[in-house]
Amino acid sequence: GRRSRPGELQLAQGAHVDEAHALAHGLHLGRCIAVALGAHVIPGAAAWLQFDRGAIAGGEIWRWLTGHVTHFGANHLGWDASVLLALGTVGERESPRRVAVALLAAAVSIPAALWWWQPQFQLYRGLSGLDCALGGLLAASLLQYRDALPKVAGALALVFVGAKCAYEARTASTIFAAGAGYVPVPLAHLVGFVSGALATLVGKTRQ
């Protein structure tokens, strides 16, 4: 048969590496959702892991990050986990490294923003801020494409997130999840979205 040229071999090897990275990061997403599910079904787990301002001040610093995997009900968890899986899967096909950076940046910056700028919130739960980070990553990545259609899609995503956060801030109501027993936190969504958008500064996407 025909021998592969060096350039073809390098491309093939690169493709295998990309697939391995995407699989590894996909497993990370699955683990994140599994932890969130565990926090929901194990009695007392959500209360022990949620972002709790008083408990954090008392030294329970793990809550700074673990609050993201806790939720206020099955409907809340279902929406957040579904969006995380969907957007995460799309993001992994573009750049697993950017997905990791976006999620890490949002996981740290969202509780920081809540701590400093929204002291009225004693508790915070949910993956929605991380969902918005993946949305910001996708929107900003689309805007970097040369073709017009991806740019339009990215711009529409920006408009949608802005309108969604404005609606939440004005009405204190959720758009998708049922919102039973809690109110949305638009600041968390905006900070997450910006964190994801800034993650496009890392590496390159496939265009």
XYZ file of C-alpha atoms in Angstrom:
207
model
C 0.000 0.000 0.000
C 0.904 3.680 -0.193
C 3.282 4.893 2.502
C 2.184 7.796 4.639
C 4.180 10.934 4.207
C 5.604 12.644 7.349
C 3.049 15.428 7.171
C 0.167 12.955 6.966
C 1.579 10.986 9.907
C 1.846 14.134 12.010
C -1.722 15.101 11.204
C -2.967 11.644 12.116
C -1.029 11.640 15.368
C -2.340 15.114 16.170
C -5.900 13.981 15.544
C -5.446 11.028 17.906
C -4.035 13.324 20.590
C -6.972 15.723 20.187
C -9.426 12.838 20.466
C -7.688 11.594 23.617
C -7.778 15.058 25.161
C -11.451 15.500 24.301
C -12.267 12.098 25.813
C -10.361 12.940 29.002
C -12.069 16.292 29.403
C -15.416 14.730 28.561
C -14.884 12.346 31.459
C -14.204 15.383 33.656
C -17.568 16.837 32.657
C -19.204 13.517 33.432
C -17.553 13.413 36.844
C -18.703 16.946 37.575
C -22.295 16.016 36.782
C -21.965 12.809 38.805
C -20.754 14.793 41.826
C -23.664 17.202 41.407
C -26.064 14.260 41.277
C -24.474 12.800 44.396
C -24.754 16.111 46.208
C -28.440 16.136 45.342
C -29.355 12.612 46.402
C -27.126 12.130 49.479
C -28.904 13.519 52.549
C -27.179 16.600 53.941
C -24.559 16.777 51.184
C -25.911 19.928 49.528
C -26.080 21.790 52.819
C -22.482 20.799 53.587
C -21.170 21.776 50.130
C -23.222 24.872 49.191
C -21.738 28.359 49.111
C -22.615 29.587 52.586
C -21.263 33.017 53.442
C -21.300 32.475 57.194
C -19.714 29.029 56.991
C -16.968 30.268 54.652
C -16.208 33.120 57.035
C -15.934 30.485 59.735
C -13.220 28.621 57.827
C -15.137 26.168 55.606
C -13.349 27.415 52.518
C -14.144 24.380 50.356
C -17.622 25.820 49.892
C -16.085 28.513 47.671
C -15.822 25.929 44.888
C -18.199 23.132 45.884
C -21.240 25.399 45.862
C -21.330 25.002 42.083
C -22.278 21.316 42.308
C -25.211 21.844 44.686
C -28.759 22.645 43.583
C -32.143 23.656 44.942
C -34.043 20.725 43.475
C -34.179 18.126 40.717
C -35.468 20.614 38.143
C -32.617 23.022 38.916
C -30.061 20.208 38.647
C -31.592 18.819 35.478
C -31.409 22.101 33.598
C -27.908 22.966 34.791
C -26.443 19.530 34.116
C -28.047 19.255 30.670
C -26.677 22.613 29.553
C -23.238 21.819 30.961
C -23.129 18.545 29.054
C -24.392 20.063 25.803
C -22.159 23.138 25.742
C -19.227 21.222 27.181
C -19.434 18.633 24.422
C -19.431 21.354 21.759
C -16.574 23.161 23.483
C -14.465 20.016 23.717
C -14.623 19.610 19.943
C -13.190 23.095 19.549
C -10.596 23.242 22.323
C -10.491 21.059 25.447
C -7.885 23.370 26.958
C -10.141 26.390 26.613
C -13.015 24.523 28.231
C -10.836 23.681 31.226
C -9.618 27.280 31.534
C -13.155 28.676 31.211
C -14.566 26.380 33.883
C -11.702 26.963 36.298
C -11.797 30.741 35.860
C -15.564 30.840 36.360
C -15.478 28.471 39.332
C -13.120 30.837 41.154
C -14.365 34.234 39.978
C -18.119 33.701 40.473
C -17.978 33.135 44.249
C -15.495 35.999 44.506
C -17.935 38.326 42.763
C -20.784 37.195 44.991
C -18.682 37.560 48.113
C -17.651 41.124 47.381
C -20.547 42.598 45.425
C -23.677 40.772 46.518
C -23.539 40.311 50.297
C -27.339 39.934 50.379
C -26.923 36.369 49.130
C -26.086 34.142 52.067
C -26.367 30.966 50.003
C -25.548 30.121 46.409
C -26.004 26.890 44.510
C -25.852 25.765 40.907
C -23.843 24.981 37.797
C -25.541 27.775 35.847
C -22.574 30.119 36.213
C -20.304 27.442 34.740
C -22.894 26.860 32.007
C -22.633 30.545 31.157
C -18.846 30.244 31.060
C -19.177 27.598 28.365
C -21.715 29.810 26.593
C -19.286 32.724 26.688
C -16.514 30.512 25.370
C -18.694 29.320 22.492
C -19.932 32.807 21.604
C -16.466 34.368 21.627
C -15.046 31.436 19.648
C -17.714 31.863 16.977
C -16.874 35.557 16.697
C -13.289 34.614 15.853
C -14.290 32.680 12.744
C -13.724 34.230 9.328
C -17.120 33.243 7.922
C -20.139 35.464 8.470
C -22.556 32.793 9.737
C -20.538 31.834 12.848
C -20.013 35.521 13.621
C -23.755 36.163 13.449
C -24.417 33.173 15.714
C -21.854 34.467 18.204
C -23.385 37.941 18.167
C -26.873 36.514 18.707
C -25.546 34.529 21.674
C -24.194 37.750 23.182
C -27.537 39.471 22.729
C -29.402 36.512 24.222
C -27.256 36.355 27.346
C -27.538 40.105 27.848
C -31.316 39.970 27.507
C -31.555 36.933 29.783
C -29.534 38.581 32.551
C -31.530 41.809 32.198
C -34.787 39.862 32.513
C -33.525 37.990 35.566
C -32.354 41.192 37.229
C -35.639 42.969 36.553
C -38.040 40.178 37.476
C -35.994 38.038 39.900
C -37.364 35.080 37.929
C -35.695 32.275 35.993
C -36.338 31.691 32.296
C -35.725 27.957 31.952
C -35.543 26.264 35.361
C -38.621 26.287 37.568
C -37.028 28.638 40.100
C -38.937 27.126 43.025
C -37.488 28.282 46.338
C -34.677 30.411 44.942
C -33.981 33.442 42.757
C -31.532 33.710 39.850
C -28.206 35.470 40.321
C -27.535 37.429 37.096
C -24.119 38.569 38.334
C -22.966 34.940 38.534
C -24.132 34.400 34.960
C -22.408 37.527 33.668
C -19.147 36.754 35.456
C -19.270 33.205 34.137
C -19.944 34.393 30.591
C -17.060 36.871 30.678
C -14.738 34.230 32.150
C -15.566 31.906 29.289
C -15.138 34.613 26.672
C -11.705 35.498 28.053
C -10.691 31.847 27.824
C -10.598 32.253 24.028
C -7.276 34.024 24.576
C -5.803 30.588 25.311
C -4.616 28.608 22.304
C -6.490 28.336 19.024
C -9.735 26.764 17.899
C -10.192 24.647 14.769
C -11.550 26.820 12.011
